[in-house]
């Protein structure tokens, strides 16, 4: 009586599941970005607070305004003698303010593109210029370490603050007070200013050069970004540090709040934009870009995320047909011959009491199963090793484990030349320290050494791979030894603390 042959069962190791929340699904549904080539690195982006929420991008010696619907240039400002920075809208979208490398601050009318005001008090480059909440005053910070406030209607400098000790690179105005604003500086300080006072009212130390600051609408909490850290400060509590968190590998260059002030966005030189829930500052979504992020903006209606990159590209991700959060309407009609038309109805279920017709399918036996059925273990192993990159790790490991169970591993490994042994050694080097495969591959490595120890030295390639395998095992053994030593030290410390009453 013929015995049934059971196909090789490939072990499938569980993967760490990703956390899919309402927030992550919402931000993941942004469309593919519109990428626009600018004239240089995009050092600043800003989105108008009033509809239709147009976008202004600053790069090199040019400031350009893009339509939020067509993503085409609708206005361009190029009357600058050198580099230009920090092109920002006034709340009503009628004026734009910029800082220049020559120390000038310029004010433009958006509709006519006319230069309305030019302030020339700074003696060095102005990297930040913003309107205050009343729209009648502006503030600028310069590399000359000074912060100046301007009266737009008269063109006069109404206040000068010189407490910073380094380049002033960021500023944000309070949304509930026309006199209060916050600056961040490369001297690690965040300062809160009031135009009615002659000095700063509050100072916080971020601990590294401050690249960006933001403030919540209530005016009681502000955020600062510097190095790869974001810190949250309680202004009403005297500048008390509430929390700090780091989820980037490199310097954070820009932070922004969404339109509902429920999420925080951060862009970094590590080419990632991360989105946080402000309730606990956990990351709910992450986006990767092709180049380091220099500037970032989010539209008030959360339909656009704009990122300026160091390679001169402006990325605009947007949302279409938005109804409510988490729902996007689509009115696509299925067309015959398309892939969605082919799959429609796939997930539908039969009605209760219905009849489901199905025909048994005869599955085709794979090559290694055919060879295993014939007890041709060496060729079965070769059929998997011939696959790209030595075959799938789980498949090859499962085959080796099956050969061990059948007591055919030595048969499969014996009699191999250099070309037959090299792929197997490379697989061992790559995966022998993987916890999923270590037990099986250790037995395989022992068998290989037992068989081919007498001929070591006859093949240079094989000798090099054996040396790499030895070195990798030594590194892994040293790693485990240090881990056990550290565990012993911790046990001693915990025991000492417990005996002295330090832990209760």
Short mmCIF file of C-alpha atoms in Angstrom, two decimals:
data_model
loop_
_atom_site.label_atom_id
_atom_site.label_comp_id
_atom_site.label_asym_id
_atom_site.label_seq_id
_atom_site.Cartn_x
_atom_site.Cartn_y
_atom_site.Cartn_z
CA UNK A 1 0.00 0.00 0.00
CA UNK A 2 1.47 3.36 -1.10
CA UNK A 3 1.95 5.94 1.63
CA UNK A 4 0.71 9.50 1.16
CA UNK A 5 3.38 12.15 0.69
CA UNK A 6 3.02 15.30 2.76
CA UNK A 7 4.42 18.46 1.24
CA UNK A 8 7.03 20.52 3.05
CA UNK A 9 5.41 22.78 5.65
CA UNK A 10 7.16 26.14 5.58
CA UNK A 11 7.28 27.80 8.99
CA UNK A 12 5.70 31.23 9.01
CA UNK A 13 6.97 33.44 11.82
CA UNK A 14 4.60 36.05 13.15
CA UNK A 15 5.38 39.65 12.43
CA UNK A 16 4.97 42.58 14.77
CA UNK A 17 1.60 44.05 13.89
CA UNK A 18 1.37 47.76 13.17
CA UNK A 19 -0.95 49.90 15.17
CA UNK A 20 -3.78 50.99 12.90
CA UNK A 21 -5.83 53.71 14.56
CA UNK A 22 -8.39 56.17 13.28
CA UNK A 23 -5.69 58.84 13.19
CA UNK A 24 -3.20 56.75 11.24
CA UNK A 25 -5.85 55.72 8.69
CA UNK A 26 -6.96 59.34 8.30
CA UNK A 27 -3.50 60.72 7.58
CA UNK A 28 -2.55 57.72 5.47
CA UNK A 29 -5.31 58.53 2.97
CA UNK A 30 -3.51 61.60 1.65
CA UNK A 31 -3.04 61.47 -2.11
CA UNK A 32 0.28 61.01 -3.87
CA UNK A 33 2.20 64.28 -3.50
CA UNK A 34 2.54 66.99 -6.09
CA UNK A 35 6.28 67.67 -6.32
CA UNK A 36 7.38 71.11 -7.51
CA UNK A 37 10.94 72.09 -8.36
CA UNK A 38 11.99 75.36 -6.73
CA UNK A 39 15.07 77.51 -7.37
CA UNK A 40 16.96 76.29 -4.31
CA UNK A 41 16.52 74.70 -0.91
CA UNK A 42 13.03 75.54 0.39
CA UNK A 43 13.84 77.20 3.72
CA UNK A 44 10.28 78.17 4.68
CA UNK A 45 6.67 77.39 3.81
CA UNK A 46 3.51 79.05 5.10
CA UNK A 47 -0.20 78.46 4.47
CA UNK A 48 -2.75 81.25 4.58
CA UNK A 49 -5.25 80.99 7.45
CA UNK A 50 -8.13 82.27 5.32
CA UNK A 51 -9.74 80.37 2.48
CA UNK A 52 -8.64 79.19 -0.10
CA UNK A 53 -5.50 78.58 2.02
CA UNK A 54 -2.88 79.35 -0.61
CA UNK A 55 0.73 78.31 -0.05
CA UNK A 56 3.82 80.51 0.01
CA UNK A 57 7.26 78.95 -0.43
CA UNK A 58 10.60 80.70 0.11
CA UNK A 59 13.75 79.50 -1.60
CA UNK A 60 17.00 81.07 -2.78
CA UNK A 61 16.13 84.65 -3.84
CA UNK A 62 12.48 84.06 -4.69
CA UNK A 63 9.12 83.89 -2.90
CA UNK A 64 6.27 82.15 -4.76
CA UNK A 65 2.58 81.74 -3.96
CA UNK A 66 0.86 78.53 -5.07
CA UNK A 67 -2.84 77.91 -5.49
CA UNK A 68 -4.14 75.32 -3.02
CA UNK A 69 -6.43 73.83 -5.68
CA UNK A 70 -4.22 73.72 -8.80
CA UNK A 71 -0.78 73.80 -7.10
CA UNK A 72 0.36 76.24 -9.77
CA UNK A 73 2.27 79.50 -9.21
CA UNK A 74 -0.14 82.44 -9.02
CA UNK A 75 2.26 85.10 -7.68
CA UNK A 76 6.02 85.41 -7.68
CA UNK A 77 8.29 87.88 -5.84
CA UNK A 78 11.88 88.11 -7.01
CA UNK A 79 12.98 91.66 -6.20
CA UNK A 80 15.62 90.60 -3.72
CA UNK A 81 19.30 91.42 -3.86
CA UNK A 82 20.39 88.27 -2.04
CA UNK A 83 18.90 85.30 -0.22
CA UNK A 84 15.38 85.62 1.13
CA UNK A 85 13.89 83.89 4.18
CA UNK A 86 10.66 83.34 6.08
CA UNK A 87 8.01 84.47 3.57
CA UNK A 88 4.84 84.55 5.72
CA UNK A 89 1.20 85.58 5.22
CA UNK A 90 -0.75 87.95 7.38
CA UNK A 91 -3.89 86.32 8.80
CA UNK A 92 -6.12 87.84 6.11
CA UNK A 93 -3.75 86.75 3.31
CA UNK A 94 -3.39 90.27 1.89
CA UNK A 95 0.20 90.97 2.95
CA UNK A 96 3.47 89.01 2.94
CA UNK A 97 6.54 89.74 5.04
CA UNK A 98 10.06 88.50 4.27
CA UNK A 99 13.56 88.73 5.71
CA UNK A 100 16.70 89.12 3.59
CA UNK A 101 20.34 88.12 3.84
CA UNK A 102 21.33 91.82 3.79
CA UNK A 103 19.37 92.51 6.98
CA UNK A 104 16.30 94.12 5.38
CA UNK A 105 12.69 93.25 6.22
CA UNK A 106 10.24 93.77 3.36
CA UNK A 107 6.46 94.00 3.27
CA UNK A 108 4.53 93.20 0.07
CA UNK A 109 0.95 93.54 -1.09
CA UNK A 110 -0.13 90.10 -2.36
CA UNK A 111 -2.59 91.35 -4.98
CA UNK A 112 -0.38 93.96 -6.69
CA UNK A 113 3.03 92.53 -5.60
CA UNK A 114 4.06 96.10 -4.66
CA UNK A 115 6.70 96.72 -2.00
CA UNK A 116 4.87 98.61 0.78
CA UNK A 117 7.50 98.83 3.49
CA UNK A 118 11.21 98.10 3.88
CA UNK A 119 12.78 98.07 7.33
CA UNK A 120 16.59 98.40 7.37
CA UNK A 121 17.52 98.49 11.05
CA UNK A 122 19.11 95.02 11.27
CA UNK A 123 22.84 94.70 10.61
CA UNK A 124 22.85 91.01 9.64
CA UNK A 125 20.70 88.43 7.89
CA UNK A 126 17.05 88.21 8.97
CA UNK A 127 15.98 84.55 9.04
CA UNK A 128 12.58 85.06 10.67
CA UNK A 129 9.88 87.69 10.15
CA UNK A 130 6.27 87.28 11.32
CA UNK A 131 3.09 89.31 11.74
CA UNK A 132 1.64 89.70 15.21
CA UNK A 133 -1.95 88.65 15.79
CA UNK A 134 -3.36 92.17 15.38
CA UNK A 135 -1.98 92.39 11.82
CA UNK A 136 -0.74 95.94 12.50
CA UNK A 137 2.66 95.00 13.88
CA UNK A 138 5.43 92.67 12.79
CA UNK A 139 8.45 91.16 14.52
CA UNK A 140 11.79 90.10 13.06
CA UNK A 141 14.79 88.17 14.42
CA UNK A 142 18.26 88.52 13.00
CA UNK A 143 21.72 86.98 13.07
CA UNK A 144 22.80 90.21 14.77
CA UNK A 145 21.09 88.66 17.89
CA UNK A 146 18.45 91.40 18.08
CA UNK A 147 14.66 91.14 17.94
CA UNK A 148 12.76 94.15 16.57
CA UNK A 149 9.08 95.06 16.45
CA UNK A 150 7.69 97.19 13.64
CA UNK A 151 4.61 99.37 13.25
CA UNK A 152 3.32 98.58 9.77
CA UNK A 153 1.24 101.72 9.37
CA UNK A 154 4.06 104.17 10.22
CA UNK A 155 7.10 102.05 9.32
CA UNK A 156 8.77 102.81 12.66
CA UNK A 157 10.73 100.45 14.90
CA UNK A 158 8.66 100.47 18.10
CA UNK A 159 10.72 98.05 20.21
CA UNK A 160 14.21 96.50 20.24
CA UNK A 161 15.22 93.50 22.35
CA UNK A 162 18.87 92.46 22.62
CA UNK A 163 18.92 89.74 25.27
CA UNK A 164 19.75 86.85 22.94
CA UNK A 165 23.42 85.89 22.57
CA UNK A 166 23.31 84.11 19.18
CA UNK A 167 21.37 83.84 15.92
CA UNK A 168 17.60 84.27 16.29
CA UNK A 169 16.02 81.75 13.93
CA UNK A 170 12.34 81.29 14.90
CA UNK A 171 9.38 83.22 16.21
CA UNK A 172 5.68 82.73 16.88
CA UNK A 173 3.05 85.22 18.05
CA UNK A 174 0.43 84.58 20.71
CA UNK A 175 -3.08 84.14 19.32
CA UNK A 176 -4.85 85.72 22.27
CA UNK A 177 -2.62 88.75 22.89
CA UNK A 178 -1.49 91.34 20.35
CA UNK A 179 1.60 92.23 22.40
CA UNK A 180 3.05 88.79 23.24
CA UNK A 181 5.34 86.69 21.07
CA UNK A 182 8.01 84.01 21.55
CA UNK A 183 11.45 83.65 19.95
CA UNK A 184 13.94 80.80 19.79
CA UNK A 185 17.67 81.25 19.40
CA UNK A 186 20.86 79.30 18.81
CA UNK A 187 21.94 80.28 22.34
CA UNK A 188 19.53 77.48 23.49
CA UNK A 189 17.07 80.01 24.94
CA UNK A 190 13.34 80.43 24.33
CA UNK A 191 12.15 83.87 25.40
CA UNK A 192 8.65 85.26 25.85
CA UNK A 193 8.38 88.97 25.00
CA UNK A 194 5.77 91.64 25.67
CA UNK A 195 5.97 94.85 23.63
CA UNK A 196 4.79 96.77 26.68
CA UNK A 197 7.94 95.72 28.58
CA UNK A 198 11.58 96.52 27.92
CA UNK A 199 12.81 92.99 28.61
CA UNK A 200 11.72 89.38 28.26
CA UNK A 201 9.05 88.20 30.66
CA UNK A 202 10.07 84.53 30.63
CA UNK A 203 13.13 82.49 29.62
CA UNK A 204 13.44 78.72 29.10
CA UNK A 205 16.54 76.68 28.27
CA UNK A 206 15.97 74.05 25.58
CA UNK A 207 19.46 72.60 25.93
CA UNK A 208 20.39 72.87 22.24
CA UNK A 209 20.03 75.41 19.40
CA UNK A 210 16.33 76.15 18.92
CA UNK A 211 15.11 75.66 15.34
CA UNK A 212 11.37 76.20 15.73
CA UNK A 213 8.74 77.25 18.28
CA UNK A 214 4.96 76.91 18.36
CA UNK A 215 2.24 78.02 20.77
CA UNK A 216 -1.22 76.65 21.49
CA UNK A 217 -4.25 78.94 20.93
CA UNK A 218 -4.84 79.24 24.68
CA UNK A 219 -1.43 80.86 25.05
CA UNK A 220 -0.59 78.77 28.10
CA UNK A 221 1.61 76.09 26.50
CA UNK A 222 4.38 76.38 23.91
CA UNK A 223 6.61 73.88 22.15
CA UNK A 224 10.23 74.15 21.08
CA UNK A 225 12.30 71.99 18.72
CA UNK A 226 16.06 71.74 18.79
CA UNK A 227 18.48 68.96 17.97
CA UNK A 228 16.25 65.85 17.76
CA UNK A 229 14.14 66.81 20.78
CA UNK A 230 10.75 68.48 21.16
CA UNK A 231 9.95 70.03 24.53
CA UNK A 232 6.65 71.25 25.96
CA UNK A 233 6.62 74.26 28.30
CA UNK A 234 3.99 75.55 30.70
CA UNK A 235 4.01 79.33 30.29
CA UNK A 236 1.36 79.95 32.93
CA UNK A 237 3.41 77.86 35.34
CA UNK A 238 6.48 80.07 34.96
CA UNK A 239 8.12 78.21 32.07
CA UNK A 240 7.99 74.78 33.71
CA UNK A 241 9.05 71.88 31.49
CA UNK A 242 6.08 69.52 31.09
CA UNK A 243 7.64 66.85 28.91
CA UNK A 244 10.20 66.18 26.24
CA UNK A 245 10.26 63.50 23.56
CA UNK A 246 12.43 62.41 20.67
CA UNK A 247 11.38 60.27 17.70
CA UNK A 248 13.79 61.57 15.06
CA UNK A 249 17.36 60.53 14.37
CA UNK A 250 18.56 63.95 13.23
CA UNK A 251 17.85 67.64 13.84
CA UNK A 252 14.18 68.67 13.82
CA UNK A 253 13.89 71.72 11.57
CA UNK A 254 10.18 72.50 11.73
CA UNK A 255 7.10 71.80 13.85
CA UNK A 256 3.48 72.69 13.12
CA UNK A 257 0.02 72.18 14.60
CA UNK A 258 -2.93 70.96 12.55
CA UNK A 259 -6.07 73.03 12.06
CA UNK A 260 -7.88 71.45 15.00
CA UNK A 261 -4.83 71.68 17.28
CA UNK A 262 -5.12 67.99 18.08
CA UNK A 263 -1.98 66.83 16.31
CA UNK A 264 1.60 68.00 16.13
CA UNK A 265 3.74 67.63 13.01
CA UNK A 266 7.54 67.56 13.01
CA UNK A 267 9.92 67.55 10.04
CA UNK A 268 13.56 66.56 10.34
CA UNK A 269 16.81 66.17 8.47
CA UNK A 270 16.30 62.41 8.72
CA UNK A 271 13.77 62.81 5.83
CA UNK A 272 10.74 61.96 7.97
CA UNK A 273 7.62 63.84 9.00
CA UNK A 274 6.00 62.46 12.13
CA UNK A 275 2.50 63.14 13.43
CA UNK A 276 1.81 63.09 17.19
CA UNK A 277 -1.36 62.98 19.24
CA UNK A 278 -1.01 65.93 21.62
CA UNK A 279 -2.84 64.09 24.41
CA UNK A 280 0.14 61.82 25.07
CA UNK A 281 2.58 62.83 22.26
CA UNK A 282 2.69 59.35 20.78
CA UNK A 283 3.42 58.96 17.08
CA UNK A 284 0.22 58.10 15.16
CA UNK A 285 1.68 58.27 11.65
CA UNK A 286 4.97 58.80 9.86
CA UNK A 287 5.80 59.90 6.31
CA UNK A 288 9.11 59.49 4.52
CA UNK A 289 10.50 61.94 1.96
CA UNK A 290 13.38 61.66 -0.52
CA UNK A 291 15.41 64.50 0.98
CA UNK A 292 15.96 66.25 4.35
CA UNK A 293 13.01 68.38 5.47
CA UNK A 294 13.77 72.08 6.01
CA UNK A 295 10.24 73.49 6.37
CA UNK A 296 6.74 72.21 7.01
CA UNK A 297 3.19 73.53 6.92
CA UNK A 298 -0.32 72.14 7.52
CA UNK A 299 -3.46 73.82 6.18
CA UNK A 300 -6.14 74.92 8.69
CA UNK A 301 -8.65 72.47 7.17
CA UNK A 302 -6.11 69.57 7.28
CA UNK A 303 -6.39 69.00 3.53
CA UNK A 304 -2.78 69.91 2.68
CA UNK A 305 0.61 68.97 4.12
CA UNK A 306 3.44 70.96 2.52
CA UNK A 307 7.10 70.10 3.00
CA UNK A 308 10.11 72.00 1.69
CA UNK A 309 13.23 69.95 1.13
CA UNK A 310 16.95 70.63 0.90
CA UNK A 311 17.13 69.35 -2.69
CA UNK A 312 14.95 72.24 -3.87
CA UNK A 313 11.67 70.33 -4.17
CA UNK A 314 8.34 71.32 -2.64
CA UNK A 315 6.06 68.39 -1.78
CA UNK A 316 2.31 69.01 -1.50
CA UNK A 317 0.19 66.14 -0.17
CA UNK A 318 -3.53 66.82 -0.31
CA UNK A 319 -6.91 65.24 0.33
CA UNK A 320 -9.75 65.06 -2.21
CA UNK A 321 -13.53 64.94 -1.66
CA UNK A 322 -13.27 65.22 2.10
CA UNK A 323 -16.50 64.90 4.09
CA UNK A 324 -15.67 64.06 7.68
CA UNK A 325 -12.61 62.81 9.44
CA UNK A 326 -11.82 59.26 8.48
CA UNK A 327 -14.20 59.22 5.49
CA UNK A 328 -13.34 60.08 1.89
CA UNK A 329 -16.03 60.00 -0.77
CA UNK A 330 -15.20 58.37 -4.06
CA UNK A 331 -17.50 58.29 -7.06
CA UNK A 332 -15.55 55.90 -9.22
CA UNK A 333 -17.48 53.93 -11.79
CA UNK A 334 -16.28 50.41 -12.44
CA UNK A 335 -15.08 49.95 -16.01
CA UNK A 336 -15.09 46.56 -17.69
CA UNK A 337 -11.62 45.18 -18.21
CA UNK A 338 -10.03 46.99 -15.25
CA UNK A 339 -8.54 45.34 -12.19
CA UNK A 340 -11.18 46.76 -9.73
CA UNK A 341 -13.92 45.44 -12.05
CA UNK A 342 -12.30 42.01 -12.02
CA UNK A 343 -12.20 41.96 -8.20
CA UNK A 344 -15.66 43.43 -7.51
CA UNK A 345 -17.83 41.07 -5.53
CA UNK A 346 -14.84 39.14 -4.22
CA UNK A 347 -15.66 39.88 -0.58
CA UNK A 348 -19.44 39.38 -0.89
CA UNK A 349 -20.98 36.52 1.07
CA UNK A 350 -23.69 34.07 0.07
CA UNK A 351 -27.17 34.42 1.51
CA UNK A 352 -28.38 32.10 4.22
CA UNK A 353 -29.46 28.80 2.72
CA UNK A 354 -27.70 29.50 -0.58
CA UNK A 355 -25.70 26.93 -2.45
CA UNK A 356 -21.99 27.51 -2.97
CA UNK A 357 -20.49 25.71 -5.94
CA UNK A 358 -16.83 24.93 -5.75
CA UNK A 359 -14.56 22.56 -7.61
CA UNK A 360 -11.52 20.98 -5.96
CA UNK A 361 -8.30 22.41 -7.30
CA UNK A 362 -5.34 20.23 -7.91
CA UNK A 363 -2.30 22.06 -6.64
CA UNK A 364 0.94 21.68 -8.52
CA UNK A 365 3.76 20.09 -6.56
CA UNK A 366 6.82 22.31 -6.26
CA UNK A 367 10.26 21.20 -7.39
CA UNK A 368 11.71 20.62 -3.92
CA UNK A 369 8.63 18.58 -2.93
CA UNK A 370 9.08 16.35 -5.98
CA UNK A 371 12.74 15.79 -5.07
CA UNK A 372 11.92 15.12 -1.42
CA UNK A 373 9.37 12.56 -2.55
CA UNK A 374 12.14 10.81 -4.50
CA UNK A 375 14.50 11.04 -1.48
CA UNK A 376 16.91 13.12 -3.60
CA UNK A 377 17.92 15.36 -0.71
CA UNK A 378 21.00 16.99 -2.28
CA UNK A 379 19.08 18.21 -5.36
CA UNK A 380 16.16 19.37 -3.16
CA UNK A 381 18.57 21.56 -1.20
CA UNK A 382 20.15 22.86 -4.43
CA UNK A 383 16.71 23.78 -5.85
CA UNK A 384 16.12 26.15 -2.94
CA UNK A 385 19.68 27.50 -2.83
CA UNK A 386 19.41 28.47 -6.51
CA UNK A 387 16.67 30.97 -5.69
CA UNK A 388 17.65 34.68 -5.49
CA UNK A 389 19.56 35.52 -2.32
CA UNK A 390 19.75 31.83 -1.41
CA UNK A 391 15.97 31.37 -1.34
CA UNK A 392 13.47 32.47 1.24
CA UNK A 393 14.96 32.19 4.73
CA UNK A 394 11.90 30.45 6.22
CA UNK A 395 11.70 28.03 3.27
CA UNK A 396 15.36 27.04 3.42
CA UNK A 397 15.29 26.73 7.21
CA UNK A 398 12.17 24.54 7.02
CA UNK A 399 13.83 22.33 4.38
CA UNK A 400 16.95 21.91 6.52
CA UNK A 401 14.81 21.04 9.54
CA UNK A 402 12.92 18.45 7.46
CA UNK A 403 16.24 16.93 6.33
CA UNK A 404 17.33 16.68 9.97
CA UNK A 405 14.03 14.97 10.85
CA UNK A 406 14.52 12.49 8.00
CA UNK A 407 18.18 11.99 9.01
CA UNK A 408 19.18 13.04 5.52
CA UNK A 409 21.10 16.24 6.30
CA UNK A 410 24.54 14.61 6.02
CA UNK A 411 23.49 13.04 2.71
CA UNK A 412 22.35 16.42 1.36
CA UNK A 413 25.56 18.19 2.43
CA UNK A 414 28.12 15.57 1.40
CA UNK A 415 30.00 15.53 -1.87
CA UNK A 416 29.66 19.25 -2.64
CA UNK A 417 32.18 21.26 -4.59
CA UNK A 418 32.98 24.93 -4.08
CA UNK A 419 29.98 26.18 -6.10
CA UNK A 420 27.58 24.01 -4.11
CA UNK A 421 29.01 24.94 -0.71
CA UNK A 422 29.40 28.72 -1.07
CA UNK A 423 25.62 29.58 -1.18
CA UNK A 424 24.98 27.46 1.92
CA UNK A 425 27.83 29.13 3.87
CA UNK A 426 26.56 32.58 2.89
CA UNK A 427 23.11 31.65 4.17
CA UNK A 428 24.59 30.45 7.46
CA UNK A 429 26.59 33.67 7.88
CA UNK A 430 23.53 35.82 7.26
CA UNK A 431 20.97 34.04 9.42
CA UNK A 432 22.75 31.99 12.09
CA UNK A 433 22.29 34.75 14.68
CA UNK A 434 18.58 35.12 13.87
CA UNK A 435 16.66 33.70 16.86
CA UNK A 436 14.13 32.07 14.52
CA UNK A 437 16.78 29.96 12.80
CA UNK A 438 19.67 29.68 15.29
CA UNK A 439 18.86 26.17 16.61
CA UNK A 440 18.52 24.60 13.17
CA UNK A 441 21.44 26.45 11.56
CA UNK A 442 23.79 25.62 14.44
CA UNK A 443 23.24 21.91 13.76
CA UNK A 444 23.78 22.51 10.04
CA UNK A 445 27.03 24.41 10.69
CA UNK A 446 28.30 21.57 12.93
CA UNK A 447 27.55 19.04 10.18
CA UNK A 448 29.31 21.15 7.52
CA UNK A 449 32.45 21.43 9.69
CA UNK A 450 32.44 17.70 10.43
CA UNK A 451 32.24 16.81 6.73
CA UNK A 452 34.64 19.38 5.27
CA UNK A 453 37.19 19.88 8.07
CA UNK A 454 39.73 17.53 6.35
CA UNK A 455 39.72 19.64 3.14
CA UNK A 456 39.98 23.08 4.72
CA UNK A 457 42.64 25.12 2.95
CA UNK A 458 41.97 23.82 -0.55
CA UNK A 459 39.53 26.58 -1.55
CA UNK A 460 40.22 30.25 -0.83
CA UNK A 461 36.53 31.28 -1.13
CA UNK A 462 35.35 28.57 1.25
CA UNK A 463 38.12 29.42 3.75
CA UNK A 464 37.12 33.11 3.73
CA UNK A 465 33.46 32.26 4.33
CA UNK A 466 34.34 29.88 7.16
CA UNK A 467 36.40 32.66 8.77
CA UNK A 468 33.46 35.07 8.46
CA UNK A 469 31.18 32.49 10.07
CA UNK A 470 33.65 32.06 12.92
CA UNK A 471 33.94 35.81 13.48
CA UNK A 472 30.17 36.25 13.50
CA UNK A 473 29.76 33.50 16.08
CA UNK A 474 32.48 35.07 18.25
CA UNK A 475 30.71 38.44 18.14
CA UNK A 476 27.41 36.81 19.08
CA UNK A 477 29.01 34.88 21.96
CA UNK A 478 30.67 38.05 23.30
CA UNK A 479 27.36 39.88 23.05
CA UNK A 480 25.62 37.22 25.14
CA UNK A 481 28.43 37.18 27.69
CA UNK A 482 28.18 40.95 28.18
CA UNK A 483 24.42 40.60 28.49
CA UNK A 484 24.76 38.04 31.25
CA UNK A 485 27.35 40.23 33.01
CA UNK A 486 25.00 43.20 32.86
CA UNK A 487 22.14 41.07 34.15
CA UNK A 488 24.29 39.96 37.08
CA UNK A 489 25.21 43.56 37.89
CA UNK A 490 21.56 44.62 37.83
CA UNK A 491 20.58 41.71 40.08
CA UNK A 492 23.27 42.81 42.56
CA UNK A 493 22.07 46.43 42.51
CA UNK A 494 18.44 45.44 42.97
CA UNK A 495 19.33 43.09 45.81
CA UNK A 496 21.36 45.82 47.56
CA UNK A 497 18.61 48.38 47.13
CA UNK A 498 15.99 45.96 48.39
CA UNK A 499 17.99 45.03 51.49
CA UNK A 500 18.59 48.70 52.31
CA UNK A 501 14.91 49.54 51.92
CA UNK A 502 15.39 51.55 48.72
CA UNK A 503 12.75 49.51 46.83
CA UNK A 504 9.38 48.90 48.41
#
